[in-house]
mmCIF file of C-alpha atoms and ligand atoms in Angstrom:
data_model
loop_
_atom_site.group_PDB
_atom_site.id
_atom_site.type_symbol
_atom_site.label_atom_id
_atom_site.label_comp_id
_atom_site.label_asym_id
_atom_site.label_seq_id
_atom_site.Cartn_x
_atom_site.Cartn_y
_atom_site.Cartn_z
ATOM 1 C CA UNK R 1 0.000 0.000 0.000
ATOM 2 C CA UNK R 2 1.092 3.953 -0.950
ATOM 3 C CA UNK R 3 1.732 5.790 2.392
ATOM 4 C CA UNK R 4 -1.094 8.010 1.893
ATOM 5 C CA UNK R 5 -3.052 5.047 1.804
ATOM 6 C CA UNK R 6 -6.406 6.972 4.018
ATOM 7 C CA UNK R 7 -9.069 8.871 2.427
ATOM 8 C CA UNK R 8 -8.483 12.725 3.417
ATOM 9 C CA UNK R 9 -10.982 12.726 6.132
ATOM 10 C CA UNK R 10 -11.536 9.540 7.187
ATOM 11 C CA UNK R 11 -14.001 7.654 9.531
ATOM 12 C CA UNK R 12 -11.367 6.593 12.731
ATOM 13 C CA UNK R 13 -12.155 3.776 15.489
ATOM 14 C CA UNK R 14 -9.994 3.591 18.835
ATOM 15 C CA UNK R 15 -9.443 0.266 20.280
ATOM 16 C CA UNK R 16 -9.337 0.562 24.335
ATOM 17 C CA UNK R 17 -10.483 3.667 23.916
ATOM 18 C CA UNK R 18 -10.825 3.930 27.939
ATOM 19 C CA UNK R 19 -6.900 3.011 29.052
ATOM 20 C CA UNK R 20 -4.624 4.977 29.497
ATOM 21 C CA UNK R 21 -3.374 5.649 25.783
ATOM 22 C CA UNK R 22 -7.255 5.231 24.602
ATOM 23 C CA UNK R 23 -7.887 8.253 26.674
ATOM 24 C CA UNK R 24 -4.757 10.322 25.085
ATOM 25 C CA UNK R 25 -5.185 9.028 21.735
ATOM 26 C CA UNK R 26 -9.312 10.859 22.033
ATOM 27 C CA UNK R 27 -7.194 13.841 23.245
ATOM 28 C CA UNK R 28 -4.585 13.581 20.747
ATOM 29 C CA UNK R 29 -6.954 13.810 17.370
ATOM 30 C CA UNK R 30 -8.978 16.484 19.164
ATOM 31 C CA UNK R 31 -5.918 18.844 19.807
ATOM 32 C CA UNK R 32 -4.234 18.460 16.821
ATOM 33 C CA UNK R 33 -7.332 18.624 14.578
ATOM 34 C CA UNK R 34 -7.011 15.757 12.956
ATOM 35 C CA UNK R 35 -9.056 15.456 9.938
ATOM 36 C CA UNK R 36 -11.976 12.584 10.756
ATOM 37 C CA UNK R 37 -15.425 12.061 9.264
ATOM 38 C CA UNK R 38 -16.254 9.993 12.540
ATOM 39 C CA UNK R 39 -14.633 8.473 15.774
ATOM 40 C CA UNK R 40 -16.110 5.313 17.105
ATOM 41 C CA UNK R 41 -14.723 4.414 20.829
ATOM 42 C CA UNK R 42 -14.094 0.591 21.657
ATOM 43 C CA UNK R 43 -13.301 -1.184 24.969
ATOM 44 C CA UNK R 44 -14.104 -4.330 27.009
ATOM 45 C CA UNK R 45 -17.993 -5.115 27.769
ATOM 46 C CA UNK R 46 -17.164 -3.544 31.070
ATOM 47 C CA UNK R 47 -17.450 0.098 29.507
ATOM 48 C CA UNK R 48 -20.108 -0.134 27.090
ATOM 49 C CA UNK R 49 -22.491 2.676 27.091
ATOM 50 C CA UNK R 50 -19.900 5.103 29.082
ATOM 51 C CA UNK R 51 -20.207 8.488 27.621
ATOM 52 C CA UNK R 52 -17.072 10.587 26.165
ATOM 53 C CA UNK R 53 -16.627 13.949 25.062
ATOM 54 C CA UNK R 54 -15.091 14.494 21.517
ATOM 55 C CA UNK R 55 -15.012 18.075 19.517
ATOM 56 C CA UNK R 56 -18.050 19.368 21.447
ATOM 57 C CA UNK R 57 -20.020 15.900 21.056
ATOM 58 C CA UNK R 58 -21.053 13.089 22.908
ATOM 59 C CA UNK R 59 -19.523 9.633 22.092
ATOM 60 C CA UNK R 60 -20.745 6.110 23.525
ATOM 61 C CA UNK R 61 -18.134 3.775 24.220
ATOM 62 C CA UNK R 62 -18.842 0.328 22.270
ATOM 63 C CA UNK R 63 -18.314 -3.339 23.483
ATOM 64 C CA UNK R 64 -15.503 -4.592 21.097
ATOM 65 C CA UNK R 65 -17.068 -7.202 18.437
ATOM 66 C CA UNK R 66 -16.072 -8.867 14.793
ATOM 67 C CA UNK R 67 -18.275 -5.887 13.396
ATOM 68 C CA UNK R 68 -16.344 -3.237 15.126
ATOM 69 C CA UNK R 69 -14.336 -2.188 11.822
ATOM 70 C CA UNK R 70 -17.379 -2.207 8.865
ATOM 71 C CA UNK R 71 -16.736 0.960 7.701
ATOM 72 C CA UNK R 72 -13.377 1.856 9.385
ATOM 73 C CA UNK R 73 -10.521 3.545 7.378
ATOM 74 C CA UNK R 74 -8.498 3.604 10.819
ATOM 75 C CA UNK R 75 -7.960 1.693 13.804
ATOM 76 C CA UNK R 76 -5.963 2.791 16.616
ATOM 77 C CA UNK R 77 -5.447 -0.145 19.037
ATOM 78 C CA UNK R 78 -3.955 0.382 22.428
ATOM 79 C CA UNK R 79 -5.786 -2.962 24.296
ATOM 80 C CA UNK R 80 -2.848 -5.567 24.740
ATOM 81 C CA UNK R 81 -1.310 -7.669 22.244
ATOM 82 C CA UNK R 82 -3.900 -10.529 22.511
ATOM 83 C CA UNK R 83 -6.814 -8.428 21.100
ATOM 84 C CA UNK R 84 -4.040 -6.645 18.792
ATOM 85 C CA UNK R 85 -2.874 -9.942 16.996
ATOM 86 C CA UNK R 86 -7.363 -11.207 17.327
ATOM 87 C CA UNK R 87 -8.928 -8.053 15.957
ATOM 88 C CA UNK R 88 -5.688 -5.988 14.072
ATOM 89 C CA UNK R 89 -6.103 -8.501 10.532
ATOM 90 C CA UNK R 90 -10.309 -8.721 10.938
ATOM 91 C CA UNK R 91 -9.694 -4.980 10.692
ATOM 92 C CA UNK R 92 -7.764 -5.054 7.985
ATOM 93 C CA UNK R 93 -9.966 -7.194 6.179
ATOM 94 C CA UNK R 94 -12.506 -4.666 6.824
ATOM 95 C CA UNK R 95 -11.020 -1.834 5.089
ATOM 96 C CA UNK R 96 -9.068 -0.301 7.682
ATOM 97 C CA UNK R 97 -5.644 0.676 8.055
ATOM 98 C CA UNK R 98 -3.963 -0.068 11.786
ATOM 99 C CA UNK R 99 -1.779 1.833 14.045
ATOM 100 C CA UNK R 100 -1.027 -0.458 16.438
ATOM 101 C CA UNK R 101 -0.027 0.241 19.800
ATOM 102 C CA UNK R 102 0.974 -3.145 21.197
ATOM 103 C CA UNK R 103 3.782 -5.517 20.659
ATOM 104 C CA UNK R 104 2.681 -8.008 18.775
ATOM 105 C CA UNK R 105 3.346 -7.024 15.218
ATOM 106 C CA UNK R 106 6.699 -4.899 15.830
ATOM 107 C CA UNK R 107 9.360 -7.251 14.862
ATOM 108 C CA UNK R 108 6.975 -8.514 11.520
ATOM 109 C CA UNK R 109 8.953 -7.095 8.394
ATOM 110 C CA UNK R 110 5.240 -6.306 6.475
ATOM 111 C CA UNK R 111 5.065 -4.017 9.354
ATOM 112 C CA UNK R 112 6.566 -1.016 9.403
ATOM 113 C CA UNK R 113 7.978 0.212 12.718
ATOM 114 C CA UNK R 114 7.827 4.032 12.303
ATOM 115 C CA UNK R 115 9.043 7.019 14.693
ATOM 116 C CA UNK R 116 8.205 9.878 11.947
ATOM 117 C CA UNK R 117 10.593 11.980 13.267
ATOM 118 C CA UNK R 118 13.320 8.875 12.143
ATOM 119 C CA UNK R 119 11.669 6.793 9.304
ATOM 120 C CA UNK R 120 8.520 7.670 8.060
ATOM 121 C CA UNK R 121 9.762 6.928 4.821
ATOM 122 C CA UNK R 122 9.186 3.150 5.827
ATOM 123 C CA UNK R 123 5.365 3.663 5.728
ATOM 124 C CA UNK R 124 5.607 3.512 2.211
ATOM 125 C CA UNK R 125 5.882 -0.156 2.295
ATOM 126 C CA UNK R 126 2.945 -1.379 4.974
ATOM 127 C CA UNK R 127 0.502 -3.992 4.201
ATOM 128 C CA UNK R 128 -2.298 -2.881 5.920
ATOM 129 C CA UNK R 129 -0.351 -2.913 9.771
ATOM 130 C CA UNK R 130 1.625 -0.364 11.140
ATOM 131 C CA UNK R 131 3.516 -0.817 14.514
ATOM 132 C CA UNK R 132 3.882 1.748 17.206
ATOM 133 C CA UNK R 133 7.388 1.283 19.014
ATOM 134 C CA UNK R 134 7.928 0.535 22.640
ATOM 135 C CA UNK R 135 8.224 3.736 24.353
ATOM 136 C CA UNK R 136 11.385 3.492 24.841
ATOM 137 C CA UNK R 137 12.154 3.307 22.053
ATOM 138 C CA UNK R 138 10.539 6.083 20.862
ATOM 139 C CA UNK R 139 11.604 8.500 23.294
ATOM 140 C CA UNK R 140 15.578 7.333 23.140
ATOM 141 C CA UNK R 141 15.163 7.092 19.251
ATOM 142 C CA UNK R 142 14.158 10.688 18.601
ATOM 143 C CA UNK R 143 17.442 12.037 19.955
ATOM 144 C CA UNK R 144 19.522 8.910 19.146
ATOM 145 C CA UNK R 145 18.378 9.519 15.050
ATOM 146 C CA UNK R 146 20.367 12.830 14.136
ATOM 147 C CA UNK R 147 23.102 12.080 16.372
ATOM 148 C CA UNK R 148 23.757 9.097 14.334
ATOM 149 C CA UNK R 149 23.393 10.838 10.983
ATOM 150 C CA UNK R 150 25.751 13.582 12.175
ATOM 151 C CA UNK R 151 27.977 11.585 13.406
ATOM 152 C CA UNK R 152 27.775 8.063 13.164
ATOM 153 C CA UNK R 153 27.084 5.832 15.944
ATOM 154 C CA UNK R 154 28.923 2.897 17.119
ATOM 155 C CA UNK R 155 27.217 1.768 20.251
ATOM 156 C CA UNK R 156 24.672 2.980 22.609
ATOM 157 C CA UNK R 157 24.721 2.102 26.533
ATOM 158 C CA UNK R 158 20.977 3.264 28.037
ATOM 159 C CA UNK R 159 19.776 2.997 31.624
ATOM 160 C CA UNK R 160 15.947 3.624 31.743
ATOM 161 C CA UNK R 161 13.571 5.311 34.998
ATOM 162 C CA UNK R 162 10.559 4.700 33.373
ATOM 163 C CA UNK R 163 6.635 5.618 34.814
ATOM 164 C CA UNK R 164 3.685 3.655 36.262
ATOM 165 C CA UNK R 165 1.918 4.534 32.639
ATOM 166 C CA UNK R 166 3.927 1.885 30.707
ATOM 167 C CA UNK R 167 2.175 -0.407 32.475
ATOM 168 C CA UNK R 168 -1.526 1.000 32.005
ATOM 169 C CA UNK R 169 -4.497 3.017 34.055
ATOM 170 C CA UNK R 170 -4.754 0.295 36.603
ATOM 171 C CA UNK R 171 -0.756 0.780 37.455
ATOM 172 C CA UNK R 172 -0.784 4.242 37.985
ATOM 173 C CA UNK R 173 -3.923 3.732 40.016
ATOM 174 C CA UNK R 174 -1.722 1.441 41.947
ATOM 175 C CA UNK R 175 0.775 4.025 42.677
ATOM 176 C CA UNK R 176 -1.472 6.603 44.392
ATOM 177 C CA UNK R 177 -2.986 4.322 45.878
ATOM 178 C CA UNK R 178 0.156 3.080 47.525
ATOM 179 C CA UNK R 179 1.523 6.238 48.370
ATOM 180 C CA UNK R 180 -1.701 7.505 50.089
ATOM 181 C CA UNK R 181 -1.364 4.356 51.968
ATOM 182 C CA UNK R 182 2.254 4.606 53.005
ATOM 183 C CA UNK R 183 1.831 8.180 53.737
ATOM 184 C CA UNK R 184 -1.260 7.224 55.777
ATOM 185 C CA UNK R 185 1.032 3.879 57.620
ATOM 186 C CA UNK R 186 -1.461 1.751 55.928
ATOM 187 C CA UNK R 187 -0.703 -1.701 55.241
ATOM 188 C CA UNK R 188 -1.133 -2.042 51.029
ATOM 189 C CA UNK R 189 -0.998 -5.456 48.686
ATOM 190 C CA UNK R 190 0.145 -4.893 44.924
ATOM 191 C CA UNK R 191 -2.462 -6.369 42.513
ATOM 192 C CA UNK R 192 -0.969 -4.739 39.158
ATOM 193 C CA UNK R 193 2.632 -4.896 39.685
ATOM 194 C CA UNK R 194 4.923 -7.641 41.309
ATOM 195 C CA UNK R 195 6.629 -5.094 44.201
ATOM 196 C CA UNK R 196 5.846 -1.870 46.170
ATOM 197 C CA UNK R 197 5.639 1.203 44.403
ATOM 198 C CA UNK R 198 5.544 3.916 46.535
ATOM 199 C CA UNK R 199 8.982 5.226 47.922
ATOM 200 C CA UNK R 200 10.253 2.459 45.781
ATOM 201 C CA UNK R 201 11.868 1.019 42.693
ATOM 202 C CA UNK R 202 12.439 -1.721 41.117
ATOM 203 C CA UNK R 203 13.767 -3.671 38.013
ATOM 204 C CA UNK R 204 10.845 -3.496 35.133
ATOM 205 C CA UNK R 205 7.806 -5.884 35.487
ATOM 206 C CA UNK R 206 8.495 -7.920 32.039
ATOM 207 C CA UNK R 207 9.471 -11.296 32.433
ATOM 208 C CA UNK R 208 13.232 -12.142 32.897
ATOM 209 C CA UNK R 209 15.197 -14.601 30.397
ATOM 210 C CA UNK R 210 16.525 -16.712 32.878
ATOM 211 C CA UNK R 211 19.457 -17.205 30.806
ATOM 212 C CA UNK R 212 20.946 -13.756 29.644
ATOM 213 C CA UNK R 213 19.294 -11.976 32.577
ATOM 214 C CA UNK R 214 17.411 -9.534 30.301
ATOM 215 C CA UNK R 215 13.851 -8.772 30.530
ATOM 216 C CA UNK R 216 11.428 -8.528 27.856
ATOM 217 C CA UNK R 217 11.205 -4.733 28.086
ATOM 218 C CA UNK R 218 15.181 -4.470 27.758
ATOM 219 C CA UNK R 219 14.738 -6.861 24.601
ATOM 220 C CA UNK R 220 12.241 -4.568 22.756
ATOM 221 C CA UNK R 221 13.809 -1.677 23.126
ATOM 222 C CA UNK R 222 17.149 -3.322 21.974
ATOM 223 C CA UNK R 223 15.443 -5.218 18.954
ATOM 224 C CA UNK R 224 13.513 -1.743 18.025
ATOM 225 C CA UNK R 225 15.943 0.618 18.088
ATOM 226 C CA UNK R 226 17.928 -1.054 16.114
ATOM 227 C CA UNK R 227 14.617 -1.498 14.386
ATOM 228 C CA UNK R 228 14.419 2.079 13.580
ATOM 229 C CA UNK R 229 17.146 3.035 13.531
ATOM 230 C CA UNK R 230 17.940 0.758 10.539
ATOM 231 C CA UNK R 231 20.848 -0.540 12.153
ATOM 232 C CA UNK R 232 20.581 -4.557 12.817
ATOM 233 C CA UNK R 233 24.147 -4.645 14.415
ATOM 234 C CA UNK R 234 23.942 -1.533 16.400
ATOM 235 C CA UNK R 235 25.968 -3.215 19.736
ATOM 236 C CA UNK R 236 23.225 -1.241 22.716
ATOM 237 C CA UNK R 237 23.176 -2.139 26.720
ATOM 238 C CA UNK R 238 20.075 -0.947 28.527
ATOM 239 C CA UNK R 239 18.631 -1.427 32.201
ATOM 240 C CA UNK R 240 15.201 -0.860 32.591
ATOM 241 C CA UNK R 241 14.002 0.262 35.380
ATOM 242 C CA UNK R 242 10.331 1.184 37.052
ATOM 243 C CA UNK R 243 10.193 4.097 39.316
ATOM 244 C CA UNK R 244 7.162 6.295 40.610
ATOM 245 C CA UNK R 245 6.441 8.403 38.499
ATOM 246 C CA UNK R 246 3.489 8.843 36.628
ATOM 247 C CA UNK R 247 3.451 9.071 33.513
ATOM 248 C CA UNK R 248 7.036 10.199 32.148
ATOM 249 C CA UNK R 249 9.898 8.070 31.529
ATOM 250 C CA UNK R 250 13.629 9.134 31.869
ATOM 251 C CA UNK R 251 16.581 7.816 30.102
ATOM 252 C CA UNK R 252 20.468 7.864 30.901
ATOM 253 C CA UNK R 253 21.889 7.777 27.496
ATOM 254 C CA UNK R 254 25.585 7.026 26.680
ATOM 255 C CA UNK R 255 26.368 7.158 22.884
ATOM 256 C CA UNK R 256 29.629 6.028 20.976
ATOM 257 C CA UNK R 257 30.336 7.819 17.929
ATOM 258 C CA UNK R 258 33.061 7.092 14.931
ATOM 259 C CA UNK R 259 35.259 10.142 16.115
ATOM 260 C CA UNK R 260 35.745 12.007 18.642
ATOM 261 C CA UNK R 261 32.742 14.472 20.080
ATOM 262 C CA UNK R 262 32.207 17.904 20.399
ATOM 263 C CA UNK R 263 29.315 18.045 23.066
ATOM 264 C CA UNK R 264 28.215 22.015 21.931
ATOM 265 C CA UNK R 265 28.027 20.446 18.275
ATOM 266 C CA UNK R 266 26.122 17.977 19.615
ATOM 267 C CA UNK R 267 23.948 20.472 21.291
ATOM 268 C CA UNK R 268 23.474 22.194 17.940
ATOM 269 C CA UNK R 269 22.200 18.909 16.128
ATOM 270 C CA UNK R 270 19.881 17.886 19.211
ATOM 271 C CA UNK R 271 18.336 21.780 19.393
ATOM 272 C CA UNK R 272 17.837 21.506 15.519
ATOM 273 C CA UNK R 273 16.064 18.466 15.210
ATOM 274 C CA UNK R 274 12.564 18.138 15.069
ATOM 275 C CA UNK R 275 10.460 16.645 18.158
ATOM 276 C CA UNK R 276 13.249 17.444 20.566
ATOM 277 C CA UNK R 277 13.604 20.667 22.881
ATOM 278 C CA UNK R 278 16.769 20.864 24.769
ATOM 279 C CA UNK R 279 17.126 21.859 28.775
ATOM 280 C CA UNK R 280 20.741 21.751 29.353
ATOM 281 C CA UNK R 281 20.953 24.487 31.934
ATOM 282 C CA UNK R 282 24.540 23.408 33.713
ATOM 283 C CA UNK R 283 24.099 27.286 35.778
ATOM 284 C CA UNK R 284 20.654 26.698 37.078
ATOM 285 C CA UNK R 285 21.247 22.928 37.729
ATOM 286 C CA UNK R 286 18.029 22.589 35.251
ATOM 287 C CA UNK R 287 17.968 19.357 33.316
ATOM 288 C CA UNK R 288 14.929 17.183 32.044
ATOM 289 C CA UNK R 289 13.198 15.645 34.334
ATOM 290 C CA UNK R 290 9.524 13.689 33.876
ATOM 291 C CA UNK R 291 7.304 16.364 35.959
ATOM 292 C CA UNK R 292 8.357 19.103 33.053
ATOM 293 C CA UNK R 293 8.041 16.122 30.419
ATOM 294 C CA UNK R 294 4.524 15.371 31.076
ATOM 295 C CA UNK R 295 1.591 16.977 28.883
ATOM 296 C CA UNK R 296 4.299 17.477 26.633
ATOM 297 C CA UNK R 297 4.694 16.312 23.277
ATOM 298 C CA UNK R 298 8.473 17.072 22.385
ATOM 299 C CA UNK R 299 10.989 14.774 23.874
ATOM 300 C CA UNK R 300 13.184 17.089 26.527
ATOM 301 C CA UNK R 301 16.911 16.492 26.127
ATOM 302 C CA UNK R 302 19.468 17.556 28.378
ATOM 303 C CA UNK R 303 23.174 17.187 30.498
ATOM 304 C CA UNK R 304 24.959 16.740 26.685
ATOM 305 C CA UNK R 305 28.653 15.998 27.809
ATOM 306 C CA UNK R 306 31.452 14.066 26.946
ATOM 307 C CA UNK R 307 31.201 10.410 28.505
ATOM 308 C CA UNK R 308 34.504 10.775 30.685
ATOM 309 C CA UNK R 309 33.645 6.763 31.084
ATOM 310 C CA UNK R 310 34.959 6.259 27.447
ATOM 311 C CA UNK R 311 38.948 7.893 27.464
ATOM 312 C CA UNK R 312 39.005 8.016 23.725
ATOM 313 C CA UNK R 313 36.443 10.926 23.541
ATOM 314 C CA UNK R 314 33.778 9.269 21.064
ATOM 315 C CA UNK R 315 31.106 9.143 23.908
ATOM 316 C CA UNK R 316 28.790 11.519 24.416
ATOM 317 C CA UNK R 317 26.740 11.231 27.847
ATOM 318 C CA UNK R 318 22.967 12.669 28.015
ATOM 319 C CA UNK R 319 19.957 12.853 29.683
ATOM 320 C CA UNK R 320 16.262 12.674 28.257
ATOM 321 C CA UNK R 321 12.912 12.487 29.587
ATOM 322 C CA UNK R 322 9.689 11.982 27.384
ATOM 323 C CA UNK R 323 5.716 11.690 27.979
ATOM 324 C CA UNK R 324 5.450 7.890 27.932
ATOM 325 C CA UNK R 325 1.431 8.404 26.844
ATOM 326 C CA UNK R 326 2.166 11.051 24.181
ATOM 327 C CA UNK R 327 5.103 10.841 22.273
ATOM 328 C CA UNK R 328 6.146 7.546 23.976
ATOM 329 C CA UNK R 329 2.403 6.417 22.618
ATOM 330 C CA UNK R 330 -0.538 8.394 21.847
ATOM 331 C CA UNK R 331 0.946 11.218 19.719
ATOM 332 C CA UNK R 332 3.412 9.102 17.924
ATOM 333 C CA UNK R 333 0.510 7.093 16.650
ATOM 334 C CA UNK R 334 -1.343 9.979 15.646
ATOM 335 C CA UNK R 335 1.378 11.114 13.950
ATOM 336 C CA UNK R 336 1.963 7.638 12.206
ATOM 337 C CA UNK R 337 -1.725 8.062 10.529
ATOM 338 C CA UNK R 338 -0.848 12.441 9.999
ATOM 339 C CA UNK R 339 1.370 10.244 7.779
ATOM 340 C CA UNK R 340 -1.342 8.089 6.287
ATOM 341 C CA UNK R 341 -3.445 11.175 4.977
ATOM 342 C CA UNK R 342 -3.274 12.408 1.505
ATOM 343 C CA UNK R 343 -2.296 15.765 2.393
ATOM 344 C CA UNK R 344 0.044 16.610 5.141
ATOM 345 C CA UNK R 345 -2.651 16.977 8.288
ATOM 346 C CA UNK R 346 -2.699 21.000 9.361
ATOM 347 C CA UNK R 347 -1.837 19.879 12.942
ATOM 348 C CA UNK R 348 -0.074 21.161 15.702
ATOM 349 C CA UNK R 349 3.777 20.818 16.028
ATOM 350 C CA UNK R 350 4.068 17.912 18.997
ATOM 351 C CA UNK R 351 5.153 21.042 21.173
ATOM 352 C CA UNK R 352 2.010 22.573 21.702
ATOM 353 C CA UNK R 353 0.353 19.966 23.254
ATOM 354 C CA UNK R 354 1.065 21.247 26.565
ATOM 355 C CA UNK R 355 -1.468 21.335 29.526
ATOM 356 C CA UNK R 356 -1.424 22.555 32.672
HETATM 357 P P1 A2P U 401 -11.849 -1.491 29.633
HETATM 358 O O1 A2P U 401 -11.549 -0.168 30.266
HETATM 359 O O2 A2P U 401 -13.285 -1.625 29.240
HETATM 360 O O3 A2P U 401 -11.316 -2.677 30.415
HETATM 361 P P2 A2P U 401 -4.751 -0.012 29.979
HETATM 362 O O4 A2P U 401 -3.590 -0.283 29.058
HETATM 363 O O5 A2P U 401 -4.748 1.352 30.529
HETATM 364 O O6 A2P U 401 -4.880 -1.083 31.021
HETATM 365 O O7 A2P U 401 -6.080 -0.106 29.042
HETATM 366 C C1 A2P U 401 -6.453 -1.271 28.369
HETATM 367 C C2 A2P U 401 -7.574 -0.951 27.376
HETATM 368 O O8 A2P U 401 -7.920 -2.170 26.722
HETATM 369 C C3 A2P U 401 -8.839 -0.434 28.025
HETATM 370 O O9 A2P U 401 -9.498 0.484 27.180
HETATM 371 C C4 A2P U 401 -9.667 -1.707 28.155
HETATM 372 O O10 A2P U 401 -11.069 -1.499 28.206
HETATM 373 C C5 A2P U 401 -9.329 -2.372 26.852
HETATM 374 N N1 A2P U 401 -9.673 -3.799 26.915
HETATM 375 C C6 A2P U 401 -9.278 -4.708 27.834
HETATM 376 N N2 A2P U 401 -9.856 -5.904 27.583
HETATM 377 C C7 A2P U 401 -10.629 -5.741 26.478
HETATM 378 C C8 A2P U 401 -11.479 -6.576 25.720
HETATM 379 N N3 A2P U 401 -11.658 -7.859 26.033
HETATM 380 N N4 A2P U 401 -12.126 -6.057 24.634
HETATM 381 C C9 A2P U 401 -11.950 -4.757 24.307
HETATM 382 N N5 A2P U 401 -11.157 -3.904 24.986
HETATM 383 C C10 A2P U 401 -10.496 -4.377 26.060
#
């Protein structure tokens, strides 16, 4: 299929339409005016008939079903990889293109794995599937990409501090509620995740390969990077790592380059690029950090220095932090099917989607 392979106004479902990307992906078309002749809002049985508001309207949430998609030029699915790899081809079969949020179709080469910012010329060759990266992913990618075309990259070295979010509503409902319950000296069970959250951290939820050690999160984001970055060698160490916070992640970035560094050049590519905005305020002590991340759509990038870890001067040390439910999710799906449209979408740049 071309890459402008949706009609210029097309009629849009959401799949898990009431998580916690469902509810930014609503939020996402509505701010950035994407072009839709109708939305249709999908979830579990549980939330049929729940009422949401959309451009001034009133939307019913529907009970997901084999008839979802009649009619559908686009489905976004954020519900899990089960209903992903179930419902994803009976959409397709339907009509519809998919963005797909989940895992399950990332690694399959008829999908494309797109950060827009870094390859959106790979749309061009979908069959009908599109995958949305791990957030990760995304959010190490976007300032990974044009330091690697600038300079070429040898080898990447990540350590993650990544949000409640990642691991859905009911896990960030988990963390207040067990941080009112510390702060309270109540006694409090996890349900969602495997350890206690509040005042805590605590190596990522995925399951562990008893063999290398590695979970499944540090997996995907070492098999998608390379991914998209179209680099199936690219040599990358990462350490993932849940802490409480909401909804941002952080990442500890240490990039190898061919040649020696010059962090202020560095600097210069990050602050050019698009989708980043750089904090690197050494004076004021004022580096990324997830609070100023959140509600944000750019990925904040910051403490650019040389690696003094790597003698020969090729590493560059730096610290970003990006919204794991909007760019690490929502928005870069949304901009995935901006891609999609016949003509360019008149949408906002990904850095005014700020709230309060
Ligand atoms: P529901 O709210 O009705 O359970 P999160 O990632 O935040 O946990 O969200 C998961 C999303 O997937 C929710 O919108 C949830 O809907 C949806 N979902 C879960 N199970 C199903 C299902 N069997 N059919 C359709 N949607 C589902």
């Amino acid at each position: 299929m071309p890459a402008s392979s949706l009609p210029p106004s097309p009629h849009v479902a959401i799949v898990g339409a009431t998580g916690a990307v469902g509810v930014e992906l609503v939020r996402c078309l509505e701010e950035r005016n994407f072009p839709l002749a109708s939305l249709r809002l999908l979830a579990s049985p549980r939330s049929a008939g729940r009422k949401v508001r959309f451009r001034g309207q009133t939307l019913t949430i529907e009970a997901l079903g084999d008839d979802s998609f009649q009619g559908v030029d686009l489905a976004l699915f954020s519900a899990g990889s089960g209903l992903s790899k179930v419902y994803g081809p009976k959409a397709v079969a339907a009509g519809a293109v998919v963005v797909d949020n989940s895992s399950a179709f990332r690694m399959d080469p008829d999908c494309p794995l797109v950060v827009p910012e870094v390859n959106a010329e790979t749309l061009a060759g979908h069959h009908g599937i599109v995958a949305n990266p791990n957030c990760v992913a995304i959010i190490a990618a976007v300032p990974i990409a044009p330091l690697a075309r600038a300079f070429g990259l040898r080898r990447v070295q990540m350590a993650t501090y990544q949000a409640a979010s990642g691991a859905g509503a009911a896990a960030m409902e988990e963390l207040r509620a067990s941080t009112q319950a510390w702060l309270a000296g109540a006694a409090f069970t996890p349900q969602v995740l495997p350890h206690p959250y509040a005042f805590n951290l605590f190596s990522h939820n995925a399951d562990v390969d008893v063999e290398s050690g590695y979970n499944g999160e540090e997996l995907k984001v070492i098999e998608e990077c390379r991914r998209i970055l179209g680099a199936p060698e690219l040599p990358i160490g990462v350490t993932c790592i849940r802490v409480p916070v909401l909804r941002a992640h952080a990442i500890a970035l240490s990039l190898e380059f061919d040649r020696p560094i010059d962090p202020d050049l560095a600097r210069e590519v990050l602050a050019a690029a698009p989708g980043i905005r750089v904090i690197d305020d050494r004076t004021r002590n004022h580096f990324p950090m997830p609070s100023e991340a959140e509600g944000q759509g750019d990925v904040l990038v910051g403490r650019v220095r040389r690696d003094l870890g790597d003698p020969s001067g090729r590493s560059l040390a730096l610290f970003v932090a990006g919204d794991q439910l909007l760019k690490g999710a929502a928005l870069n799906a949304v901009q995935i099917a901006e891609r999609l449209l016949p003509v360019p979408a008149a949408s906002a740049p990904a850095g005014e989607l700020v709230r309060a």
